[in-house]
Short mmCIF file of C-alpha atoms in Angstrom, two decimals:
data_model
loop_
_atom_site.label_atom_id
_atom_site.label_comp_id
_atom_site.label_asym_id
_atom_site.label_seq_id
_atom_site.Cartn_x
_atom_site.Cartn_y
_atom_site.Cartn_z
CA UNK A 1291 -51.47 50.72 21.42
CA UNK A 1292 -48.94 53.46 20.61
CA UNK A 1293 -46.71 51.47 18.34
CA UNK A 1294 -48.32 51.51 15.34
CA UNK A 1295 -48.98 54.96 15.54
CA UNK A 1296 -50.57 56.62 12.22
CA UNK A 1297 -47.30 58.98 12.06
CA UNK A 1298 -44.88 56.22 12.20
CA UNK A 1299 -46.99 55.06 9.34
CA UNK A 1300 -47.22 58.24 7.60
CA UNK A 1301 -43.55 58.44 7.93
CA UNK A 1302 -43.05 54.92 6.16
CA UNK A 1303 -45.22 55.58 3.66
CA UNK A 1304 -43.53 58.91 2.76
CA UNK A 1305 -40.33 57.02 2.64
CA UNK A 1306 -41.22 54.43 0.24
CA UNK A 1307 -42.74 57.67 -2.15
CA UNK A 1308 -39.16 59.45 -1.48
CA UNK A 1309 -37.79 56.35 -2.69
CA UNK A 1310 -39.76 56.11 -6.07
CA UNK A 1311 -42.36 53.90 -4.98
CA UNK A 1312 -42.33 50.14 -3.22
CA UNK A 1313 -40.64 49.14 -6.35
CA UNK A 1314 -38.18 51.51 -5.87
CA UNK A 1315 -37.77 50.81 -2.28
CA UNK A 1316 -37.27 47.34 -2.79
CA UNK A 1317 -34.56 47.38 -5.07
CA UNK A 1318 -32.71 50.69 -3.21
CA UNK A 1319 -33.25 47.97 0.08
CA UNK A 1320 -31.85 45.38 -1.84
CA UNK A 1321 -28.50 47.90 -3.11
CA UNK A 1322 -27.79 49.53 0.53
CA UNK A 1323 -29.57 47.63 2.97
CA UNK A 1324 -31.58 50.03 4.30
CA UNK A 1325 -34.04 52.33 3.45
CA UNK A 1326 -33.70 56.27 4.17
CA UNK A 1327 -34.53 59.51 2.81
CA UNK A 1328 -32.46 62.86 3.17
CA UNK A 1329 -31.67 66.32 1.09
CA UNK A 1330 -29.93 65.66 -2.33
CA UNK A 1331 -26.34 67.22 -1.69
CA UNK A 1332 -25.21 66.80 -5.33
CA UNK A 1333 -23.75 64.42 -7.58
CA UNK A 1334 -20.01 63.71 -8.72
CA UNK A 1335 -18.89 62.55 -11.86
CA UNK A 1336 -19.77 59.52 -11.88
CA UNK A 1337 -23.19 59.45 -11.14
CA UNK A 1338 -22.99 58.73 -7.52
CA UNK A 1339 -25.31 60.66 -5.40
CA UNK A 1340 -24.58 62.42 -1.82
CA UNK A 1341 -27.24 62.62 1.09
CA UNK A 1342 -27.65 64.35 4.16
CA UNK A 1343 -30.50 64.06 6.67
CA UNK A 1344 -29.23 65.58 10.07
CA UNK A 1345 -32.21 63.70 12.08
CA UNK A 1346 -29.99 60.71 12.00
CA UNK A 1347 -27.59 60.02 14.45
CA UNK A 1348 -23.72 61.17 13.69
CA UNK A 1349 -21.74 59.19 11.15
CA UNK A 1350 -25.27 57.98 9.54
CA UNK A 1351 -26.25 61.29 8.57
CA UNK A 1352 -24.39 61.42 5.40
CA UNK A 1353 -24.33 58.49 2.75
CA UNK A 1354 -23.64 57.62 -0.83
CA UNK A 1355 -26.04 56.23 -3.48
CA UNK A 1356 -24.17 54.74 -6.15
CA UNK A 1357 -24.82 55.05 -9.62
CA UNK A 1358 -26.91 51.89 -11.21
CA UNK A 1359 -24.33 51.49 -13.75
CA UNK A 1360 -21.97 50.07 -11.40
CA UNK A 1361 -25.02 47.80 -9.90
CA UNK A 1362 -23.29 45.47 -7.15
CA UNK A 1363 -19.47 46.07 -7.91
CA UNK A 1364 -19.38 49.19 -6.31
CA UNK A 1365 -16.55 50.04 -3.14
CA UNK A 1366 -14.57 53.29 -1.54
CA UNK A 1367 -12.95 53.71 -4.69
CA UNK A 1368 -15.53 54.76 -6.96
CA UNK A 1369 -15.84 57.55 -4.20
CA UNK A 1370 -13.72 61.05 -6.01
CA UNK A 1371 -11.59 62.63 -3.60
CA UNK A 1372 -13.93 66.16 -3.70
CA UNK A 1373 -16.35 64.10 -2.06
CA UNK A 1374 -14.34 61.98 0.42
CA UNK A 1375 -13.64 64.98 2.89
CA UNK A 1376 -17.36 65.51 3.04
CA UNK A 1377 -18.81 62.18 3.16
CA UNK A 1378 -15.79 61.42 6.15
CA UNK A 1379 -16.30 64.61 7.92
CA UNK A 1380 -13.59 66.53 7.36
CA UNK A 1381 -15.56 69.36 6.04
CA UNK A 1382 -18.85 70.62 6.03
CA UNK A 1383 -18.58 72.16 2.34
CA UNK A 1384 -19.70 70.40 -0.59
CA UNK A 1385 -17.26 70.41 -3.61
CA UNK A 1386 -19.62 72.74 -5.39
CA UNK A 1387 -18.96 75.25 -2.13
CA UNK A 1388 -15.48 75.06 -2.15
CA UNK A 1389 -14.17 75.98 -5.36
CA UNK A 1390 -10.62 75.67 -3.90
CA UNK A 1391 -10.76 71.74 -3.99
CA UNK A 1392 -8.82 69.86 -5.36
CA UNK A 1393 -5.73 71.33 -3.88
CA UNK A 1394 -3.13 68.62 -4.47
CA UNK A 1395 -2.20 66.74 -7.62
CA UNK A 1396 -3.17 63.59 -6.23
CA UNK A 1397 -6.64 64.61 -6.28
CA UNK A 1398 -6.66 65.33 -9.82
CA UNK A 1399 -8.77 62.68 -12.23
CA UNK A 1400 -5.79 59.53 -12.69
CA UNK A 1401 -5.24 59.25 -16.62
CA UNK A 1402 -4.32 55.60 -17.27
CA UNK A 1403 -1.10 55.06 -19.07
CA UNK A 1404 -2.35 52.94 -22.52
CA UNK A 1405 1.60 53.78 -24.00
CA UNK A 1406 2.87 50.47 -23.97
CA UNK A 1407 6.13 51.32 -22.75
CA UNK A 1408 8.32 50.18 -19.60
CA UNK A 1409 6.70 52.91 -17.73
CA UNK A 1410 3.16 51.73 -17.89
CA UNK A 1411 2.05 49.62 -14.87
CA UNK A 1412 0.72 46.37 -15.09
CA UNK A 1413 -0.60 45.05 -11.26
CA UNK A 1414 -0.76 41.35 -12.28
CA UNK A 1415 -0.65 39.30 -15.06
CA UNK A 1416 -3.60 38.97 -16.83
CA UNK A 1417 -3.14 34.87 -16.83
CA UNK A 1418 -3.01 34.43 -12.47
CA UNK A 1419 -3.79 36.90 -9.92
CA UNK A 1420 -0.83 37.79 -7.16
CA UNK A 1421 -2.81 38.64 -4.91
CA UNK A 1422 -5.89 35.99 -3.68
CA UNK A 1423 -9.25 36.42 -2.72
CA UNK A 1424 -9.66 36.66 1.21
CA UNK A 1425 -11.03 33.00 2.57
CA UNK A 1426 -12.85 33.01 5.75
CA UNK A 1427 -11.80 30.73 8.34
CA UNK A 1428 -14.17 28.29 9.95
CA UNK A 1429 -16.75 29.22 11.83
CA UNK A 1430 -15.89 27.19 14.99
CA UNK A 1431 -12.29 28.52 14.77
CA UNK A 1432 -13.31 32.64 14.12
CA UNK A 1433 -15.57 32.27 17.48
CA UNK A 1434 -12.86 30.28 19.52
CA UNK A 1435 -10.44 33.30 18.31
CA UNK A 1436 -12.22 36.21 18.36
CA UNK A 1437 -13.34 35.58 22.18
CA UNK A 1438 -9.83 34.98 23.19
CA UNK A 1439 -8.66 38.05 21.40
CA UNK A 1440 -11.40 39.70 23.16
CA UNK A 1441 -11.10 38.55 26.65
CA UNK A 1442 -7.56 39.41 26.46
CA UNK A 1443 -8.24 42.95 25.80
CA UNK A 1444 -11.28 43.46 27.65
CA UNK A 1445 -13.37 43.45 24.05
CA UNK A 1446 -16.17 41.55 23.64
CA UNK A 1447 -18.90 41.73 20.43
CA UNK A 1448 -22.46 43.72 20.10
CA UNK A 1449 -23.38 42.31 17.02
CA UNK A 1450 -20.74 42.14 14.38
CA UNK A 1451 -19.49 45.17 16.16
CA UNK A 1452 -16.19 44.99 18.35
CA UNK A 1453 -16.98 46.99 21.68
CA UNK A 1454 -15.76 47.49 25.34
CA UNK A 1455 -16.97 44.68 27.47
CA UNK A 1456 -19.01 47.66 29.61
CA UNK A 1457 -20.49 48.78 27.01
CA UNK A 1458 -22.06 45.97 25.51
CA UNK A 1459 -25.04 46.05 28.05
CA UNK A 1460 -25.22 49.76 27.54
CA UNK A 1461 -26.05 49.06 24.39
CA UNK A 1462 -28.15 45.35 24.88
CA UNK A 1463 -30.23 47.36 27.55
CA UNK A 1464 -30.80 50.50 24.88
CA UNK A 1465 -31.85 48.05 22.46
CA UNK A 1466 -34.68 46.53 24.55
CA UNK A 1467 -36.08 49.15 25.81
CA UNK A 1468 -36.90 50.41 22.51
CA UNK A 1469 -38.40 47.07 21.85
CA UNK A 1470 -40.11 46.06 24.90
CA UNK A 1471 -43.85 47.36 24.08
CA UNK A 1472 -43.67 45.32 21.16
CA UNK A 1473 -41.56 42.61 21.69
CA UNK A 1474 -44.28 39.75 21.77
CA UNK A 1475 -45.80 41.01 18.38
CA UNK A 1476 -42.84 41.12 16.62
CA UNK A 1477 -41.37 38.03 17.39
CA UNK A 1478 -44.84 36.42 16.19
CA UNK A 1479 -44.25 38.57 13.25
CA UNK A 1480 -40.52 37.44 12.78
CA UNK A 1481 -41.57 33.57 13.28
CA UNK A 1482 -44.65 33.60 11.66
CA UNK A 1483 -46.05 32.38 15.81
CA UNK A 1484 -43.35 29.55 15.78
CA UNK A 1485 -41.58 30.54 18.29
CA UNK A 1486 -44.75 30.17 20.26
CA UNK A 1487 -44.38 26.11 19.52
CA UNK A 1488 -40.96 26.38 20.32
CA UNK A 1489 -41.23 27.66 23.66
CA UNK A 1490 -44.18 24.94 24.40
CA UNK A 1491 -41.80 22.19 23.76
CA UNK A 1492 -39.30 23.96 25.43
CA UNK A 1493 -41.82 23.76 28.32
CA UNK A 1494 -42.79 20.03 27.76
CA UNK A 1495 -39.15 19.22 27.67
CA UNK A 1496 -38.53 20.68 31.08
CA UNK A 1497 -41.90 19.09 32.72
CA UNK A 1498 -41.45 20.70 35.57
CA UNK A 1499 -42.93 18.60 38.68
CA UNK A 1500 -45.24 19.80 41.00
CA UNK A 1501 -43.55 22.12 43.97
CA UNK A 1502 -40.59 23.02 41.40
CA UNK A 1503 -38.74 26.46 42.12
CA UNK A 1504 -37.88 27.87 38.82
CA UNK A 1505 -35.65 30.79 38.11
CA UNK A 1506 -35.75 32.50 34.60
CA UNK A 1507 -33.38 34.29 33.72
CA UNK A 1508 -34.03 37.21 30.93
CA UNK A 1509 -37.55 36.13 31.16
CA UNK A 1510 -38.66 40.10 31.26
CA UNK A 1511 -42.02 39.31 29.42
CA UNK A 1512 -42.92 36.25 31.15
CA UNK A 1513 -43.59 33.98 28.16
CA UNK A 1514 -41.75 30.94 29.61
CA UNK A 1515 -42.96 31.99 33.20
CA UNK A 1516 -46.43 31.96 32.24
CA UNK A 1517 -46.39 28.86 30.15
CA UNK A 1518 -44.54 26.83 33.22
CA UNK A 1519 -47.52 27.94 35.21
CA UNK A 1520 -49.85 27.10 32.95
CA UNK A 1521 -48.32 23.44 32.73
CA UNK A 1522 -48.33 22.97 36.35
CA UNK A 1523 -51.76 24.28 36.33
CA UNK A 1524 -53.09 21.78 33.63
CA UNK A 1525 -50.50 18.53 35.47
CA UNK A 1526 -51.11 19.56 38.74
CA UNK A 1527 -51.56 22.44 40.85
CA UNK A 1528 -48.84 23.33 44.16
CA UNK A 1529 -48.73 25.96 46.04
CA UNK A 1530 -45.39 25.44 46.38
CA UNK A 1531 -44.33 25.98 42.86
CA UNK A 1532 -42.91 29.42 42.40
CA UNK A 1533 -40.80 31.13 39.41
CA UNK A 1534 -39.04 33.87 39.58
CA UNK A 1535 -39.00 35.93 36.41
CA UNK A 1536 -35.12 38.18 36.34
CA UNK A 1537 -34.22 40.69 33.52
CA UNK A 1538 -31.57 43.27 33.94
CA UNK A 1539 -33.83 45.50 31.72
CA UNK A 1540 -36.51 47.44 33.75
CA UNK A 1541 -38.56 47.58 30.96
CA UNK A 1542 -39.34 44.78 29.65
CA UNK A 1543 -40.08 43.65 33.56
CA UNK A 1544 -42.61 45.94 33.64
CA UNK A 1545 -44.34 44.58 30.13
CA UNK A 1546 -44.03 41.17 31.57
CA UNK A 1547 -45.94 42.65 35.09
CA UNK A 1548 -48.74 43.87 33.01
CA UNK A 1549 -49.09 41.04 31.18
CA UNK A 1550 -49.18 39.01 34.36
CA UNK A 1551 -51.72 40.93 35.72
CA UNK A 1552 -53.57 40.64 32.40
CA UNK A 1553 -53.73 36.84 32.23
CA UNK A 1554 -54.87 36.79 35.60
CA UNK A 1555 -51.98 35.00 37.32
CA UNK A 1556 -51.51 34.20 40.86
CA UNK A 1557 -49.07 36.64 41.66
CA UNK A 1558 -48.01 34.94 44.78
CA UNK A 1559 -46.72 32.28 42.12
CA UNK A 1560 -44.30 34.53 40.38
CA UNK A 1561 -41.89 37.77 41.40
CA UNK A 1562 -40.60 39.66 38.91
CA UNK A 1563 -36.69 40.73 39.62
CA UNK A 1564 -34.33 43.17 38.14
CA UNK A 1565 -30.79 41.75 37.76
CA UNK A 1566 -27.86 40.86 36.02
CA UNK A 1567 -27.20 36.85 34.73
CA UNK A 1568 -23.98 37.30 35.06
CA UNK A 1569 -23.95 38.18 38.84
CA UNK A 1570 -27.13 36.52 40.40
CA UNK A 1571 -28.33 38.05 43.42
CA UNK A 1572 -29.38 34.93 44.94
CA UNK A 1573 -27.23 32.33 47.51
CA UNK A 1574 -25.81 28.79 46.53
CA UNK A 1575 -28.31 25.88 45.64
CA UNK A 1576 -31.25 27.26 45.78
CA UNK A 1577 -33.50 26.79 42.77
CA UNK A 1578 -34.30 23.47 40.90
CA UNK A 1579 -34.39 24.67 37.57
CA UNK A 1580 -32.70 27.22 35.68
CA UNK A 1581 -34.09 28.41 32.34
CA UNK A 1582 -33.16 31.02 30.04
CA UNK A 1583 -34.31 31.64 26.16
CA UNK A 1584 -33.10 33.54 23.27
CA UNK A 1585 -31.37 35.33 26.16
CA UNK A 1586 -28.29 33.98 26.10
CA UNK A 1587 -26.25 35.57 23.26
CA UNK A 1588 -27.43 38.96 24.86
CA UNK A 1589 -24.61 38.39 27.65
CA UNK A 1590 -21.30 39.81 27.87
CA UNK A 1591 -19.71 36.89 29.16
CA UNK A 1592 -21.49 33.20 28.04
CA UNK A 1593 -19.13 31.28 29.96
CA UNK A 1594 -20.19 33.64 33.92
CA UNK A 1595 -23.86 32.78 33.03
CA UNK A 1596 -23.61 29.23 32.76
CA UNK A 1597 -21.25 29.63 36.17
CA UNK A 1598 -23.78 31.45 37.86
CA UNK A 1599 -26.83 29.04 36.40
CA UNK A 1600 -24.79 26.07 38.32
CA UNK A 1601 -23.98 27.74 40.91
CA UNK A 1602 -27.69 28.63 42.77
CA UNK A 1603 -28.76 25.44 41.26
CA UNK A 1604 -30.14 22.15 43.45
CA UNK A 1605 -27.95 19.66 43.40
CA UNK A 1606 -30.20 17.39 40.91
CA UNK A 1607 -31.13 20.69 39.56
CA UNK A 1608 -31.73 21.58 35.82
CA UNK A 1609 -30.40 23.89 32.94
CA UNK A 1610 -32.30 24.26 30.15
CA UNK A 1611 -31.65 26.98 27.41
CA UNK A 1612 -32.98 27.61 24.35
CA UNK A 1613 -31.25 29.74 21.90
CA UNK A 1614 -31.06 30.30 17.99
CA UNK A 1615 -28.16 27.92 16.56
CA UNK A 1616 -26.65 26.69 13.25
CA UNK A 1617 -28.55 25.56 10.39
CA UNK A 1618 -27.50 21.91 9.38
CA UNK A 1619 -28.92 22.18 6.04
CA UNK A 1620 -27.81 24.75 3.69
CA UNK A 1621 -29.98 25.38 1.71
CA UNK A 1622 -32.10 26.77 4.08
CA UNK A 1623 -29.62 28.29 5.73
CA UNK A 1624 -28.99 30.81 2.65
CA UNK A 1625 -33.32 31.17 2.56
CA UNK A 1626 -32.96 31.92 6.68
CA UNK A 1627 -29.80 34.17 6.02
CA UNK A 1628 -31.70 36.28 3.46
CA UNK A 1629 -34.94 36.33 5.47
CA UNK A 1630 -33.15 37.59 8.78
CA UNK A 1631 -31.08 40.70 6.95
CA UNK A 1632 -33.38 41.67 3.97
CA UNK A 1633 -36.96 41.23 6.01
CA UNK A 1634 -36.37 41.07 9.72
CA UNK A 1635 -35.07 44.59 9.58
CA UNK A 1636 -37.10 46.57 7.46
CA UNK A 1637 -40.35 44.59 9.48
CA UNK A 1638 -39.22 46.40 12.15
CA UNK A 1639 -38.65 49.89 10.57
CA UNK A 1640 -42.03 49.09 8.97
CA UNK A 1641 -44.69 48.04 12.71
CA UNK A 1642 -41.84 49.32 15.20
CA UNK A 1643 -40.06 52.46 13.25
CA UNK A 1644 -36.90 51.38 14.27
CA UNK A 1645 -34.79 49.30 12.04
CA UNK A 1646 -31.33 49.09 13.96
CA UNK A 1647 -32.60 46.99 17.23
CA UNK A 1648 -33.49 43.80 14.81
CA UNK A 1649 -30.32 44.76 12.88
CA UNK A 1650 -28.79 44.02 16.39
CA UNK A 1651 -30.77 40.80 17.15
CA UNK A 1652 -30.04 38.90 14.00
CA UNK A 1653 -26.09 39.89 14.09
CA UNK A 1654 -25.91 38.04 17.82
CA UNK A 1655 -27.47 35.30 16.43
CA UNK A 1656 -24.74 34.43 14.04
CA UNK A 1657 -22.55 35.70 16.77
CA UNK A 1658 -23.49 33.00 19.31
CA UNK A 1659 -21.45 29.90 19.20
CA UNK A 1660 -22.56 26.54 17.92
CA UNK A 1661 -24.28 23.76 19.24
CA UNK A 1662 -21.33 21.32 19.56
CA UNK A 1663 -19.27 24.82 20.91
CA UNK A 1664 -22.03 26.00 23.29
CA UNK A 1665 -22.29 22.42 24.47
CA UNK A 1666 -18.82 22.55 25.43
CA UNK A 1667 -19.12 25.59 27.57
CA UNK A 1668 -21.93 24.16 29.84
CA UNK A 1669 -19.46 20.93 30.35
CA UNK A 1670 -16.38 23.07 31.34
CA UNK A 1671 -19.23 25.27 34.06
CA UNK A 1672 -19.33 21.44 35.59
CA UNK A 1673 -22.89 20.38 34.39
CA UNK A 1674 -23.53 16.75 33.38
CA UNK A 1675 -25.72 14.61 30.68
CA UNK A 1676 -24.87 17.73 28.47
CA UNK A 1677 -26.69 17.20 25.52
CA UNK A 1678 -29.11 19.66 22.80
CA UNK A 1679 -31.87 19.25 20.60
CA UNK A 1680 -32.05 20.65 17.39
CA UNK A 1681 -35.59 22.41 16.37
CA UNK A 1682 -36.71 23.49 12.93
CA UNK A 1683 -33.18 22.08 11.63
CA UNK A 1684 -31.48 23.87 13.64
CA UNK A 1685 -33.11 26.98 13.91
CA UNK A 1686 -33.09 26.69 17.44
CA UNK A 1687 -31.78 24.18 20.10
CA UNK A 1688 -32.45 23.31 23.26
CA UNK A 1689 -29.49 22.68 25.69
CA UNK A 1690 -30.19 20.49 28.57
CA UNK A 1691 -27.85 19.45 31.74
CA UNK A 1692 -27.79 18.60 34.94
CA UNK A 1693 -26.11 19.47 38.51
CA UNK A 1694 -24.55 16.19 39.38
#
C-alpha cells in the first residue's frame, strides 16, 4: 500500500525536526493550527517571523509566526505595515529589499500620546467598555439563517467556507478522491474502530427482510452494502435481495469494487453506480429502503436529497441515515471539539500527508444541522414516524422514517 509511503514519512519526520522537535511541533500545532515548514524571510520588530514555501498552494504560501511573547493574544495588528504588503501580496519584496518603504506617514511607528492633555485619546473609559464583545447567536438560529441567506444568493457552505453552490461538489469530489485509498483506515483511526459498531447497529436497526431492494446512497466503499449482505446472509439468504451501492465520486466506487471483489461477494447481489443524490437516476417507487451514512452533510442541497430519497422509495419504504450530530453533554463536547481540530487533522497529515481533506470533514460536521432541525427536514420531504436515535451521546444519530 502506497499511502504510507517511506517519503511521506520522511517528509513528516523532517517537519517535526524543522519545527524544533515533537515538542516543538506540538506547541507550534497548538499556536497556528497547523504544522509547516518554509524559508525564513526575516523578522520585524517585534519578533514576529515571515515564511515562504512556494510548494504550497497560493495564499498559503506565505504566513506569520508570532512572537511567544504575545502567546495567544496575538491578531492583524501586531502585523507592521513593511510587512503587510508582502504577507497580502502586494509585493514580492521584503522590507529589507525595498529600502523605499515606508513611504507614507501613516506607516511610520504610532508614538502614543502619554501628555495628559485634551488632545490625548482615550477609546473608552477604563470603568465600562463601549463597545461589547461579539455574542454568537444560537446554533439552531445561525443554520436556519445562513441557509436562507445562501439559497437566496445561490451560496451554500464547504466547511466553514462560504462558496458557489457549483462549486461545492468541485470541491467535496476533490476532497475524496484524495482520500479514497485510505478512507477505511482512517476512519478506524479517527474512531478508534467505533464507527465500525455504529454502522452494525445502523444495520440491525434497519433489519432488512429477506428479498429487500436497497439503494445506498454515497456508499462508494461499500461498508453498509457489505454489512446488509452479510445480515441477510447470516438471517436468511434471497436471491432476490439486491443493493445498489451510488457515489457521485468515481473513486471511491472503484475502492468499494475492489473491496467487493476482495470479500468475495456475490456480485450479482450488488452494482456499483456513479451518480448524484441530489438527482437520482432511477424512476418513482422503486426501492424499499433508502440508506445513506456520514454522507449527508457532503450535499449541496439537504433538503433535494431527502426529496429524491422519498421519491424512488416503496410506498412502505424506509429512510434511514446516519450522520454525525450534536453532543448533548458538554463536557464532552469541548473533549470531542478539541479531538476533531487539534488530532483529526494532523492524523491525517501524519498516515495520509494531507491535512486539509479532514480539516474539511470535521468543519461539515458542525456545519450539518441538528437532530431536532434535521428531523424537521425529513417531515417537510413528506416522510412519516420521523424520529432519531442518539449514539455515543450524540456523536452520531440515526434518522429513521417512513413512506406513508
Amino acid at each position: 500500500m502506497n499511502f504510507t509511503g517511506l517519503s511521506k514519512l520522511f517528509s513528516v519526520f523532517g517537519i517535526i525536526k524543522k519545527s524544533g522537535g515533537l515538542r516543538a511541533s506540538l506547541y507550534k500545532m497548538f499556536r497556528m493550527d497547523e504544522l509547516k515548514v518554509g524559508t525564513l524571510m526575516g523578522t520585524d520588530k517585534y519578533g514576529n517571523k515571515y515564511y515562504e514555501n512556494n510548494r504550497f498552494f497560493f495564499a498559503r504560501n506565505r504566513w506569520i509566526e508570532y512572537a511567544p511573547y504575545y502567546r495567544l493574544e496575538y491578531d492583524g495588528s501586531q502585523v507592521p505595515a513593511e510587512w503587510f504588503g508582502w504577507l497580502h501580496y502586494k509585493t514580492d519584496l521584503t522590507p529589507d529589499q525595498d529600502p523605499g518603504r515606508p513611504k507614507y506617514k501613516w506607516m511610520l511607528d504610532h508614538t502614543e500620546n502619554l501628555s495628559g492633555t485634551p488632545r490625548q485619546y482615550v477609546p473608552y473609559s477604563t470603568t465600562k467598555q463601549k463597545i461589547e464583545p461579539w455574542k454568537p447567536c444560537s446554533h439552531k438560529f445561525l443554520i436556519i439563517a445562513t441557509r436562507f441567506s445562501h439559497q437566496q444568493a445561490g451560496y451554500t457552505h464547504f466547511g466553514f467556507a462560504t462558496v458557489k453552490d457549483y462549486e461545492k461538489q468541485q470541491r467535496v469530489n476533490k476532497v475524496f478522491d484524495e482520500v479514497a485509498q485510505s478512507y477505511d483506515l482512517m476512519n478506524d483511526l479517527m474512531s478508534f474502530g467505533i464507527h465500525r459498531v455504529w454502522k452494525d447497529i445502523f444495520v440491525d436497526r434497519l433489519a432488512p427482510p429477506p428479498g429487500t431492494k436497497l439503494l445506498d446512497v454515497a456508499g462508494g466503499t461499500g461498508d453498509i452494502a457489505f454489512r446488509y449482505l452479510n445480515y441477510l446472509k447470516l438471517k436468511q439468504p434471497d436471491p432476490n435481495s439486491h443493493v445498489t451501492v451510488l457515489d457521485i465520486n468515481k473513486t471511491m466506487l472503484d475502492v468499494g469494487k475492489y473491496r467487493c471483489d476482495a470479500l468475495g461477494h456475490d456480485p450479482s447481489l450488488i452494482t456499483f453506480r456513479e451518480g448524484n443524490a441530489e438527482e437520482l437516476p432511477y424512476e418513482n417507487d422503486l426501492f424499499d429502503a433508502y440508506t445513506i451514512v456520514f454522507g449527508i452533510r457532503n450535499c449541496t442541497r439537504i433538503e433535494k436529497v431527502v426529496d429524491e430519497a422519498y421519491r424512488v422509495l416503496k410506498p412502505g419504504g424506509r429512510f434511514l441515515c446516519m450522520e454525525f450530530s450534536e453532543v448533548s453533554n458538554t463536557t464532552l463536547q469541548w473533549i470531542y471539539d478539541q479531538y476533531s481540530f487539534q488530532v483529526i487533522p494532523l492524523l491525517g497529515q501524519l498516515v495520509v500527508g494531507q491535512w486539509h481533506p479532514y480539516q474539511y470533514l470535521v468543519e461539515s460536521i458542525r456545519r450539518f444541522p441538528n437532530q431536532d432541525h434535521f428531523k424537521s427536514i425529513i417531515e417537510r420531504s413528506g416522510f412519516r414516524q420521523v424520529v432519531y436515535e442518539n449514539l455515543s451521546s450524540g456523536i452520531v444519530a440515526i434518522h429513521s422514517a417512513f413512506k406513508l
